[in-house]
Amino acid sequence: MQQLIQSNTKLGFGLMRLPRREDKTIDIHETSAMVDAFLEAGGTYFDTAFIYNGSEEAARAALCSRYPRESYYLATKLHAAGSFCKSEQQARDEINISLERSGAGYFDFYLLHSLETENVEVYDRYGLWDYLRELRQQGLIRHYGFSFHSTPEMLDRLLTDHPDVEFVQMQLNYADWDEPAVQSRACYEVAVRHDKPVIVMEPVKGGLLANPPERVRKVFAALDPEASCASWAIRFAASLPQTAVVLSGMSSMAQMRDNLSYMKDLRPLDAREQAAIVQAREILQSYDRISCTGCRYCTEGCPMEIAIPDVFRVLNRYRMYGDLTAARREYAWRAGKVPASACVGCGQCESVCPQHLPVIRLLEEAAQSLE
């Protein structure tokens, strides 16, 4: 894939967490400025998905309508499982909707979205592997792969059954490197054995590694007091030899500038920095954390419209920092009008969570601690 992407940086612009206005709509003006800065610095890879609310339309407004098509790469995803898709025809129709929303004409990279043990059967039954090959023959997509949230054994099976897959997108960060629920290292090693380039998602773990506990911050500051904590996480992922692109879901120009400052001329982590990463990982593993990445799949079908990732973000900070007054203040702001106690226990959230979290139980904990 390194040969498939011409770019001056391994950084990819993830269009999942774009800046939003007070009315929750995407701020196209700010997004356009971020696109401009990214392209000017030599970045070329943009990532969106059919189920990212407003993202494909934002790609049209900020990117596709403003720049020559050959000057960038655009990736999007076909989501066929869960409450987002009810039939094979719906799944096959997604690319036409994505093309209309984005105005891209074609997609450079097209992915089967969020494959895991519980939903692979749906993608198989709908014949979507062959469908992507057909789309490639038709010229509607240039390259195909899949994004992945499961075990190394499942990844090995998929890559064995579908050897023409050109790349894999996986969750990978230093906190999850040996995390039993994610197994970033083991999954990465499977991709290496199959010689598949890796697109890294969640390198900053939904923002958690951009603002880690003070003990972690001190480890990094001892080596480089000027470097952001996010830079350590992204450089860790980018330093892996099999990594082709590290996606960063940037939400502000400040985040864009910070990422470009060290990714435009990437310096891989040296031995001392790798040792600091190991120390930071050990500190994080000592905390009882909720492994939520903020993907927000759970919120799409929540009948009570609970902002589940926002609730978990506050609960994590409370677990790590222990400041109940500050946690309750932040919870009142982030949870909005619908508290965690409004959960009716329907289980929709747990059925789509890539991290397989016990969402209902955790919402009960949040209600007891923060309300």
Tab-separated table of N, CA and C in Angstrom, residues 146-299:
chain	number	residue	atom	x	y	z
A	146	PHE	N	-10.809	-4.016	4.668
A	146	PHE	CA	-11.861	-4.015	5.693
A	146	PHE	C	-11.313	-3.418	6.974
A	147	SER	N	-12.218	-2.868	7.777
A	147	SER	CA	-11.839	-2.424	9.118
A	147	SER	C	-12.251	-3.517	10.094
A	148	PHE	N	-11.526	-3.618	11.194
A	148	PHE	CA	-11.567	-4.844	11.982
A	148	PHE	C	-11.588	-4.560	13.473
A	149	HIS	N	-12.469	-5.291	14.189
A	149	HIS	CA	-12.570	-5.200	15.652
A	149	HIS	C	-12.785	-6.601	16.213
A	150	SER	N	-11.771	-7.423	16.203
A	150	SER	CA	-11.971	-8.776	16.722
A	150	SER	C	-10.630	-9.394	17.074
A	151	THR	N	-10.593	-10.722	17.084
A	151	THR	CA	-9.432	-11.457	17.566
A	151	THR	C	-8.401	-11.688	16.462
A	152	PRO	N	-7.154	-11.922	16.835
A	152	PRO	CA	-6.151	-12.257	15.815
A	152	PRO	C	-6.497	-13.534	15.061
A	153	GLU	N	-7.160	-14.465	15.728
A	153	GLU	CA	-7.566	-15.700	15.050
A	153	GLU	C	-8.567	-15.407	13.942
A	154	MET	N	-9.519	-14.521	14.215
A	154	MET	CA	-10.489	-14.145	13.194
A	154	MET	C	-9.818	-13.389	12.055
A	155	LEU	N	-8.883	-12.516	12.376
A	155	LEU	CA	-8.175	-11.777	11.334
A	155	LEU	C	-7.394	-12.732	10.438
A	156	ASP	N	-6.746	-13.698	11.029
A	156	ASP	CA	-5.999	-14.674	10.250
A	156	ASP	C	-6.934	-15.449	9.319
A	157	ARG	N	-8.098	-15.805	9.808
A	157	ARG	CA	-9.063	-16.533	8.972
A	157	ARG	C	-9.522	-15.696	7.788
A	158	LEU	N	-9.830	-14.432	8.052
A	158	LEU	CA	-10.318	-13.564	6.980
A	158	LEU	C	-9.254	-13.345	5.907
A	159	LEU	N	-8.023	-13.121	6.328
A	159	LEU	CA	-6.960	-12.870	5.363
A	159	LEU	C	-6.571	-14.139	4.612
A	160	THR	N	-6.774	-15.279	5.244
A	160	THR	CA	-6.539	-16.556	4.555
A	160	THR	C	-7.634	-16.829	3.531
A	161	ASP	N	-8.886	-16.556	3.908
A	161	ASP	CA	-10.016	-16.798	3.009
A	161	ASP	C	-10.090	-15.792	1.867
A	162	HIS	N	-9.539	-14.582	2.093
A	162	HIS	CA	-9.629	-13.509	1.092
A	162	HIS	C	-8.234	-12.929	0.848
A	163	PRO	N	-7.372	-13.693	0.214
A	163	PRO	CA	-5.969	-13.264	0.065
A	163	PRO	C	-5.778	-12.042	-0.816
A	164	ASP	N	-6.800	-11.662	-1.614
A	164	ASP	CA	-6.639	-10.492	-2.481
A	164	ASP	C	-6.995	-9.186	-1.777
A	165	VAL	N	-7.422	-9.250	-0.509
A	165	VAL	CA	-7.615	-8.027	0.271
A	165	VAL	C	-6.310	-7.246	0.262
A	166	GLU	N	-6.391	-5.941	0.026
A	166	GLU	CA	-5.177	-5.153	-0.180
A	166	GLU	C	-4.650	-4.466	1.077
A	167	PHE	N	-5.466	-4.332	2.098
A	167	PHE	CA	-5.039	-3.668	3.328
A	167	PHE	C	-6.037	-3.982	4.429
A	168	VAL	N	-5.639	-3.732	5.669
A	168	VAL	CA	-6.499	-3.914	6.831
A	168	VAL	C	-6.449	-2.650	7.675
A	169	GLN	N	-7.617	-2.213	8.133
A	169	GLN	CA	-7.684	-1.083	9.060
A	169	GLN	C	-8.012	-1.635	10.437
A	170	MET	N	-7.183	-1.322	11.430
A	170	MET	CA	-7.386	-1.891	12.759
A	170	MET	C	-7.115	-0.872	13.850
A	171	GLN	N	-7.730	-1.112	15.005
A	171	GLN	CA	-7.496	-0.293	16.186
A	171	GLN	C	-6.129	-0.632	16.745
A	172	LEU	N	-5.288	0.393	16.891
A	172	LEU	CA	-3.928	0.138	17.349
A	172	LEU	C	-3.410	1.368	18.077
A	173	ASN	N	-3.035	1.189	19.322
A	173	ASN	CA	-2.398	2.258	20.089
A	173	ASN	C	-1.562	1.627	21.198
A	174	TYR	N	-0.707	2.415	21.823
A	174	TYR	CA	0.212	1.833	22.796
A	174	TYR	C	-0.505	1.327	24.038
A	175	ALA	N	-1.663	1.908	24.383
A	175	ALA	CA	-2.410	1.450	25.557
A	175	ALA	C	-3.036	0.078	25.321
A	176	ASP	N	-3.456	-0.185	24.085
A	176	ASP	CA	-4.118	-1.442	23.749
A	176	ASP	C	-3.166	-2.490	23.185
A	177	TRP	N	-1.881	-2.207	23.175
A	177	TRP	CA	-0.909	-3.086	22.520
A	177	TRP	C	-1.011	-4.525	23.045
A	178	ASP	N	-1.129	-4.674	24.363
A	178	ASP	CA	-1.282	-5.997	24.968
A	178	ASP	C	-2.596	-6.124	25.739
A	179	GLU	N	-3.537	-5.245	25.464
A	179	GLU	CA	-4.842	-5.276	26.123
A	179	GLU	C	-5.615	-6.513	25.661
A	180	PRO	N	-6.037	-7.408	26.569
A	180	PRO	CA	-6.705	-8.648	26.166
A	180	PRO	C	-7.963	-8.438	25.331
A	181	ALA	N	-8.690	-7.349	25.588
A	181	ALA	CA	-9.930	-7.123	24.849
A	181	ALA	C	-9.699	-6.625	23.432
A	182	VAL	N	-8.501	-6.110	23.140
A	182	VAL	CA	-8.219	-5.532	21.825
A	182	VAL	C	-7.127	-6.306	21.089
A	183	GLN	N	-6.041	-6.645	21.795
A	183	GLN	CA	-4.929	-7.422	21.242
A	183	GLN	C	-4.319	-6.758	20.001
A	184	SER	N	-3.993	-5.492	20.132
A	184	SER	CA	-3.414	-4.746	19.015
A	184	SER	C	-2.146	-5.415	18.480
A	185	ARG	N	-1.261	-5.808	19.392
A	185	ARG	CA	0.005	-6.396	18.960
A	185	ARG	C	-0.238	-7.680	18.156
A	186	ALA	N	-1.064	-8.568	18.673
A	186	ALA	CA	-1.308	-9.850	18.006
A	186	ALA	C	-1.968	-9.651	16.647
A	187	CYS	N	-2.909	-8.717	16.563
A	187	CYS	CA	-3.564	-8.450	15.275
A	187	CYS	C	-2.568	-7.847	14.282
A	188	TYR	N	-1.756	-6.931	14.764
A	188	TYR	CA	-0.735	-6.345	13.899
A	188	TYR	C	0.197	-7.428	13.359
A	189	GLU	N	0.595	-8.355	14.217
A	189	GLU	CA	1.513	-9.410	13.793
A	189	GLU	C	0.871	-10.337	12.754
A	190	VAL	N	-0.445	-10.522	12.845
A	190	VAL	CA	-1.154	-11.296	11.804
A	190	VAL	C	-1.051	-10.563	10.464
A	191	ALA	N	-1.281	-9.262	10.479
A	191	ALA	CA	-1.174	-8.483	9.240
A	191	ALA	C	0.239	-8.570	8.663
A	192	VAL	N	1.237	-8.556	9.517
A	192	VAL	CA	2.622	-8.678	9.057
A	192	VAL	C	2.841	-10.028	8.384
A	193	ARG	N	2.341	-11.092	9.012
A	193	ARG	CA	2.531	-12.430	8.437
A	193	ARG	C	1.875	-12.558	7.067
A	194	HIS	N	0.751	-11.879	6.888
A	194	HIS	CA	0.053	-11.918	5.598
A	194	HIS	C	0.539	-10.819	4.652
A	195	ASP	N	1.481	-10.025	5.101
A	195	ASP	CA	2.054	-8.930	4.312
A	195	ASP	C	0.977	-7.951	3.833
A	196	LYS	N	0.093	-7.582	4.753
A	196	LYS	CA	-0.960	-6.617	4.443
A	196	LYS	C	-0.641	-5.278	5.113
A	197	PRO	N	-0.605	-4.202	4.367
A	197	PRO	CA	-0.411	-2.879	4.980
A	197	PRO	C	-1.522	-2.582	5.987
A	198	VAL	N	-1.169	-1.845	7.010
A	198	VAL	CA	-2.104	-1.539	8.089
A	198	VAL	C	-2.471	-0.061	8.067
A	199	ILE	N	-3.765	0.203	8.079
A	199	ILE	CA	-4.288	1.542	8.338
A	199	ILE	C	-4.662	1.577	9.816
A	200	VAL	N	-4.052	2.454	10.565
A	200	VAL	CA	-4.276	2.507	12.006
A	200	VAL	C	-5.433	3.435	12.328
A	201	MET	N	-6.402	2.930	13.101
A	201	MET	CA	-7.459	3.782	13.646
A	201	MET	C	-7.345	3.785	15.173
A	202	GLU	N	-7.901	4.789	15.776
A	202	GLU	CA	-7.871	4.996	17.230
A	202	GLU	C	-6.452	5.011	17.800
A	203	PRO	N	-5.513	5.706	17.154
A	203	PRO	CA	-4.156	5.750	17.711
A	203	PRO	C	-4.084	6.500	19.039
A	204	VAL	N	-5.058	7.390	19.279
A	204	VAL	CA	-5.086	8.158	20.523
A	204	VAL	C	-6.227	7.665	21.423
A	205	LYS	N	-6.812	6.524	21.037
A	205	LYS	CA	-7.835	5.848	21.844
A	205	LYS	C	-8.989	6.775	22.201
A	206	GLY	N	-9.590	7.352	21.145
A	206	GLY	CA	-10.743	8.212	21.355
A	206	GLY	C	-10.425	9.481	22.132
A	207	GLY	N	-9.163	9.908	22.117
A	207	GLY	CA	-8.758	11.123	22.822
A	207	GLY	C	-8.150	10.878	24.185
A	208	LEU	N	-8.294	9.661	24.718
A	208	LEU	CA	-7.790	9.374	26.056
A	208	LEU	C	-6.291	9.580	26.153
A	209	LEU	N	-5.555	9.194	25.118
A	209	LEU	CA	-4.096	9.297	25.170
A	209	LEU	C	-3.592	10.697	24.851
A	210	ALA	N	-4.486	11.585	24.438
A	210	ALA	CA	-4.106	12.982	24.254
A	210	ALA	C	-4.069	13.721	25.583
A	211	ASN	N	-4.761	13.182	26.564
A	211	ASN	CA	-4.798	13.815	27.891
A	211	ASN	C	-4.781	12.724	28.957
A	212	PRO	N	-3.684	11.999	29.061
A	212	PRO	CA	-3.612	10.886	30.005
A	212	PRO	C	-3.420	11.373	31.426
A	213	PRO	N	-3.432	10.472	32.388
A	213	PRO	CA	-3.193	10.862	33.791
A	213	PRO	C	-1.830	11.532	33.972
A	214	GLU	N	-1.713	12.291	35.017
A	214	GLU	CA	-0.505	13.072	35.268
A	214	GLU	C	0.745	12.201	35.331
A	215	ARG	N	0.624	11.004	35.867
A	215	ARG	CA	1.787	10.115	35.959
A	215	ARG	C	2.336	9.788	34.569
A	216	VAL	N	1.444	9.607	33.600
A	216	VAL	CA	1.883	9.330	32.233
A	216	VAL	C	2.494	10.577	31.614
A	217	ARG	N	1.870	11.713	31.846
A	217	ARG	CA	2.373	12.967	31.283
A	217	ARG	C	3.803	13.242	31.763
A	218	LYS	N	4.084	12.932	33.013
A	218	LYS	CA	5.416	13.170	33.559
A	218	LYS	C	6.462	12.292	32.879
A	219	VAL	N	6.079	11.062	32.532
A	219	VAL	CA	7.019	10.167	31.845
A	219	VAL	C	7.448	10.780	30.515
A	220	PHE	N	6.480	11.282	29.760
A	220	PHE	CA	6.791	11.854	28.453
A	220	PHE	C	7.519	13.194	28.585
A	221	ALA	N	7.077	14.006	29.526
A	221	ALA	CA	7.684	15.330	29.701
A	221	ALA	C	9.150	15.237	30.106
A	222	ALA	N	9.514	14.161	30.771
A	222	ALA	CA	10.904	14.003	31.186
A	222	ALA	C	11.838	13.882	29.987
A	223	LEU	N	11.320	13.364	28.868
A	223	LEU	CA	12.128	13.229	27.658
A	223	LEU	C	11.964	14.408	26.716
A	224	ASP	N	10.740	14.918	26.612
A	224	ASP	CA	10.485	16.032	25.695
A	224	ASP	C	9.327	16.860	26.235
A	225	PRO	N	9.610	17.882	27.013
A	225	PRO	CA	8.541	18.673	27.632
A	225	PRO	C	7.698	19.457	26.645
A	226	GLU	N	8.173	19.628	25.407
A	226	GLU	CA	7.422	20.399	24.419
A	226	GLU	C	6.457	19.535	23.603
A	227	ALA	N	6.645	18.229	23.587
A	227	ALA	CA	5.823	17.347	22.750
A	227	ALA	C	4.463	17.092	23.395
A	228	SER	N	3.414	17.117	22.604
A	228	SER	CA	2.071	16.808	23.105
A	228	SER	C	1.977	15.323	23.413
A	229	CYS	N	1.084	14.970	24.316
A	229	CYS	CA	0.874	13.550	24.621
A	229	CYS	C	0.323	12.814	23.403
A	230	ALA	N	-0.493	13.495	22.605
A	230	ALA	CA	-1.021	12.871	21.384
A	230	ALA	C	0.106	12.496	20.436
A	231	SER	N	1.143	13.310	20.384
A	231	SER	CA	2.242	13.026	19.465
A	231	SER	C	2.928	11.713	19.802
A	232	TRP	N	3.032	11.392	21.076
A	232	TRP	CA	3.647	10.130	21.469
A	232	TRP	C	2.807	8.960	20.954
A	233	ALA	N	1.507	9.055	21.080
A	233	ALA	CA	0.619	7.972	20.656
A	233	ALA	C	0.652	7.787	19.142
A	234	ILE	N	0.597	8.880	18.414
A	234	ILE	CA	0.560	8.784	16.957
A	234	ILE	C	1.907	8.344	16.404
A	235	ARG	N	2.993	8.850	16.978
A	235	ARG	CA	4.320	8.416	16.523
A	235	ARG	C	4.568	6.943	16.834
A	236	PHE	N	4.009	6.445	17.945
A	236	PHE	CA	4.138	5.015	18.244
A	236	PHE	C	3.546	4.186	17.117
A	237	ALA	N	2.331	4.526	16.697
A	237	ALA	CA	1.671	3.768	15.627
A	237	ALA	C	2.401	3.943	14.299
A	238	ALA	N	2.843	5.169	14.023
A	238	ALA	CA	3.495	5.448	12.744
A	238	ALA	C	4.879	4.817	12.659
A	239	SER	N	5.499	4.509	13.793
A	239	SER	CA	6.839	3.932	13.796
A	239	SER	C	6.841	2.445	13.457
A	240	LEU	N	5.683	1.801	13.477
A	240	LEU	CA	5.609	0.381	13.155
A	240	LEU	C	5.822	0.189	11.656
A	241	PRO	N	6.686	-0.728	11.252
A	241	PRO	CA	7.039	-0.853	9.830
A	241	PRO	C	5.876	-1.153	8.906
A	242	GLN	N	4.873	-1.906	9.391
A	242	GLN	CA	3.764	-2.304	8.517
A	242	GLN	C	2.703	-1.216	8.393
A	243	THR	N	2.823	-0.154	9.168
A	243	THR	CA	1.833	0.923	9.139
A	243	THR	C	1.984	1.755	7.869
A	244	ALA	N	0.890	1.875	7.120
A	244	ALA	CA	0.875	2.716	5.919
A	244	ALA	C	0.326	4.098	6.221
A	245	VAL	N	-0.742	4.154	7.041
A	245	VAL	CA	-1.400	5.417	7.379
A	245	VAL	C	-1.854	5.343	8.827
A	246	VAL	N	-1.698	6.434	9.553
A	246	VAL	CA	-2.249	6.575	10.891
A	246	VAL	C	-3.365	7.607	10.823
A	247	LEU	N	-4.584	7.169	11.055
A	247	LEU	CA	-5.723	8.083	11.008
A	247	LEU	C	-5.846	8.853	12.312
A	248	SER	N	-6.037	10.133	12.196
A	248	SER	CA	-6.310	10.966	13.361
A	248	SER	C	-7.620	11.692	13.129
A	249	GLY	N	-8.585	11.455	14.013
A	249	GLY	CA	-9.891	12.112	13.897
A	249	GLY	C	-9.827	13.507	14.473
A	250	MET	N	-9.276	14.422	13.726
A	250	MET	CA	-9.026	15.780	14.232
A	250	MET	C	-10.299	16.619	14.251
A	251	SER	N	-10.467	17.358	15.338
A	251	SER	CA	-11.678	18.155	15.548
A	251	SER	C	-11.422	19.651	15.580
A	252	SER	N	-10.174	20.063	15.387
A	252	SER	CA	-9.854	21.493	15.438
A	252	SER	C	-8.581	21.764	14.662
A	253	MET	N	-8.389	23.010	14.290
A	253	MET	CA	-7.170	23.401	13.606
A	253	MET	C	-5.960	23.223	14.523
A	254	ALA	N	-6.146	23.424	15.820
A	254	ALA	CA	-5.036	23.241	16.756
A	254	ALA	C	-4.539	21.801	16.721
A	255	GLN	N	-5.454	20.838	16.679
A	255	GLN	CA	-5.065	19.431	16.592
A	255	GLN	C	-4.367	19.151	15.263
A	256	MET	N	-4.874	19.743	14.190
A	256	MET	CA	-4.252	19.560	12.882
A	256	MET	C	-2.814	20.082	12.899
A	257	ARG	N	-2.616	21.281	13.410
A	257	ARG	CA	-1.272	21.864	13.435
A	257	ARG	C	-0.324	21.019	14.283
A	258	ASP	N	-0.813	20.545	15.421
A	258	ASP	CA	0.030	19.725	16.282
A	258	ASP	C	0.442	18.444	15.554
A	259	ASN	N	-0.512	17.757	14.941
A	259	ASN	CA	-0.193	16.511	14.241
A	259	ASN	C	0.790	16.738	13.095
A	260	LEU	N	0.585	17.782	12.329
A	260	LEU	CA	1.471	18.054	11.198
A	260	LEU	C	2.871	18.435	11.653
A	261	SER	N	2.990	19.005	12.838
A	261	SER	CA	4.293	19.480	13.309
A	261	SER	C	5.300	18.345	13.467
A	262	TYR	N	4.833	17.150	13.769
A	262	TYR	CA	5.760	16.026	13.936
A	262	TYR	C	5.574	14.925	12.896
A	263	MET	N	4.445	14.943	12.163
A	263	MET	CA	4.211	13.888	11.177
A	263	MET	C	4.690	14.273	9.779
A	264	LYS	N	4.814	15.563	9.521
A	264	LYS	CA	5.272	15.963	8.186
A	264	LYS	C	6.670	15.427	7.916
A	265	ASP	N	7.519	15.476	8.925
A	265	ASP	CA	8.860	14.896	8.828
A	265	ASP	C	9.013	13.918	9.985
A	266	LEU	N	8.373	12.783	9.851
A	266	LEU	CA	8.287	11.811	10.939
A	266	LEU	C	9.650	11.293	11.356
A	267	ARG	N	9.896	11.338	12.652
A	267	ARG	CA	11.069	10.699	13.233
A	267	ARG	C	10.589	9.526	14.081
A	268	PRO	N	10.849	8.288	13.651
A	268	PRO	CA	10.385	7.127	14.421
A	268	PRO	C	10.913	7.164	15.854
A	269	LEU	N	10.188	6.534	16.758
A	269	LEU	CA	10.597	6.496	18.152
A	269	LEU	C	11.945	5.801	18.300
A	270	ASP	N	12.840	6.392	19.101
A	270	ASP	CA	14.117	5.752	19.367
A	270	ASP	C	13.989	4.843	20.595
A	271	ALA	N	15.070	4.224	21.012
A	271	ALA	CA	15.037	3.244	22.093
A	271	ALA	C	14.560	3.860	23.403
A	272	ARG	N	15.040	5.067	23.732
A	272	ARG	CA	14.615	5.725	24.973
A	272	ARG	C	13.123	6.052	24.934
A	273	GLU	N	12.641	6.488	23.773
A	273	GLU	CA	11.225	6.824	23.642
A	273	GLU	C	10.351	5.573	23.697
A	274	GLN	N	10.829	4.485	23.108
A	274	GLN	CA	10.096	3.224	23.204
A	274	GLN	C	9.993	2.773	24.662
A	275	ALA	N	11.052	2.964	25.431
A	275	ALA	CA	11.023	2.609	26.844
A	275	ALA	C	10.011	3.467	27.608
A	276	ALA	N	9.898	4.749	27.230
A	276	ALA	CA	8.907	5.623	27.860
A	276	ALA	C	7.489	5.161	27.544
A	277	ILE	N	7.272	4.696	26.313
A	277	ILE	CA	5.966	4.168	25.926
A	277	ILE	C	5.609	2.958	26.785
A	278	VAL	N	6.564	2.060	27.003
A	278	VAL	CA	6.321	0.882	27.840
A	278	VAL	C	5.955	1.309	29.258
A	279	GLN	N	6.660	2.289	29.783
A	279	GLN	CA	6.370	2.774	31.133
A	279	GLN	C	4.979	3.394	31.203
A	280	ALA	N	4.622	4.175	30.193
A	280	ALA	CA	3.292	4.787	30.158
A	280	ALA	C	2.199	3.717	30.092
A	281	ARG	N	2.442	2.681	29.302
A	281	ARG	CA	1.458	1.595	29.179
A	281	ARG	C	1.248	0.905	30.526
A	282	GLU	N	2.325	0.663	31.233
A	282	GLU	CA	2.226	-0.004	32.536
A	282	GLU	C	1.434	0.843	33.527
A	283	ILE	N	1.618	2.148	33.472
A	283	ILE	CA	0.856	3.029	34.356
A	283	ILE	C	-0.630	2.959	34.020
A	284	LEU	N	-0.968	3.035	32.726
A	284	LEU	CA	-2.372	2.992	32.321
A	284	LEU	C	-3.022	1.668	32.697
A	285	GLN	N	-2.249	0.590	32.611
A	285	GLN	CA	-2.810	-0.715	32.929
A	285	GLN	C	-3.128	-0.860	34.413
A	286	SER	N	-2.573	0.023	35.220
A	286	SER	CA	-2.849	-0.027	36.650
A	286	SER	C	-4.196	0.599	37.003
A	287	TYR	N	-4.800	1.318	36.042
A	287	TYR	CA	-6.107	1.932	36.256
A	287	TYR	C	-7.214	1.010	35.750
A	288	ASP	N	-8.370	1.110	36.370
A	288	ASP	CA	-9.545	0.369	35.914
A	288	ASP	C	-10.287	1.251	34.921
A	289	ARG	N	-9.974	1.074	33.629
A	289	ARG	CA	-10.509	1.956	32.591
A	289	ARG	C	-11.642	1.295	31.801
A	290	ILE	N	-12.519	2.114	31.246
A	290	ILE	CA	-13.514	1.653	30.278
A	290	ILE	C	-12.893	1.814	28.899
A	291	SER	N	-12.835	0.744	28.136
A	291	SER	CA	-12.135	0.770	26.845
A	291	SER	C	-13.032	1.298	25.725
A	292	CYS	N	-13.688	2.414	25.973
A	292	CYS	CA	-14.537	3.051	24.961
A	292	CYS	C	-13.676	3.945	24.074
A	293	THR	N	-13.840	3.809	22.746
A	293	THR	CA	-13.066	4.624	21.804
A	293	THR	C	-13.858	5.813	21.266
A	294	GLY	N	-15.108	5.965	21.683
A	294	GLY	CA	-15.910	7.095	21.215
A	294	GLY	C	-16.395	6.961	19.787
A	295	CYS	N	-16.541	5.734	19.276
A	295	CYS	CA	-16.986	5.559	17.884
A	295	CYS	C	-18.441	5.973	17.688
A	296	ARG	N	-19.240	5.933	18.760
A	296	ARG	CA	-20.630	6.388	18.795
A	296	ARG	C	-21.583	5.470	18.027
A	297	TYR	N	-21.160	4.252	17.708
A	297	TYR	CA	-22.107	3.318	17.098
A	297	TYR	C	-23.295	3.078	18.044
A	298	CYS	N	-23.025	3.098	19.346
A	298	CYS	CA	-24.058	2.811	20.338
A	298	CYS	C	-25.148	3.871	20.382
A	299	THR	N	-24.804	5.102	20.016
A	299	THR	CA	-25.784	6.186	20.167
A	299	THR	C	-26.809	6.238	19.036
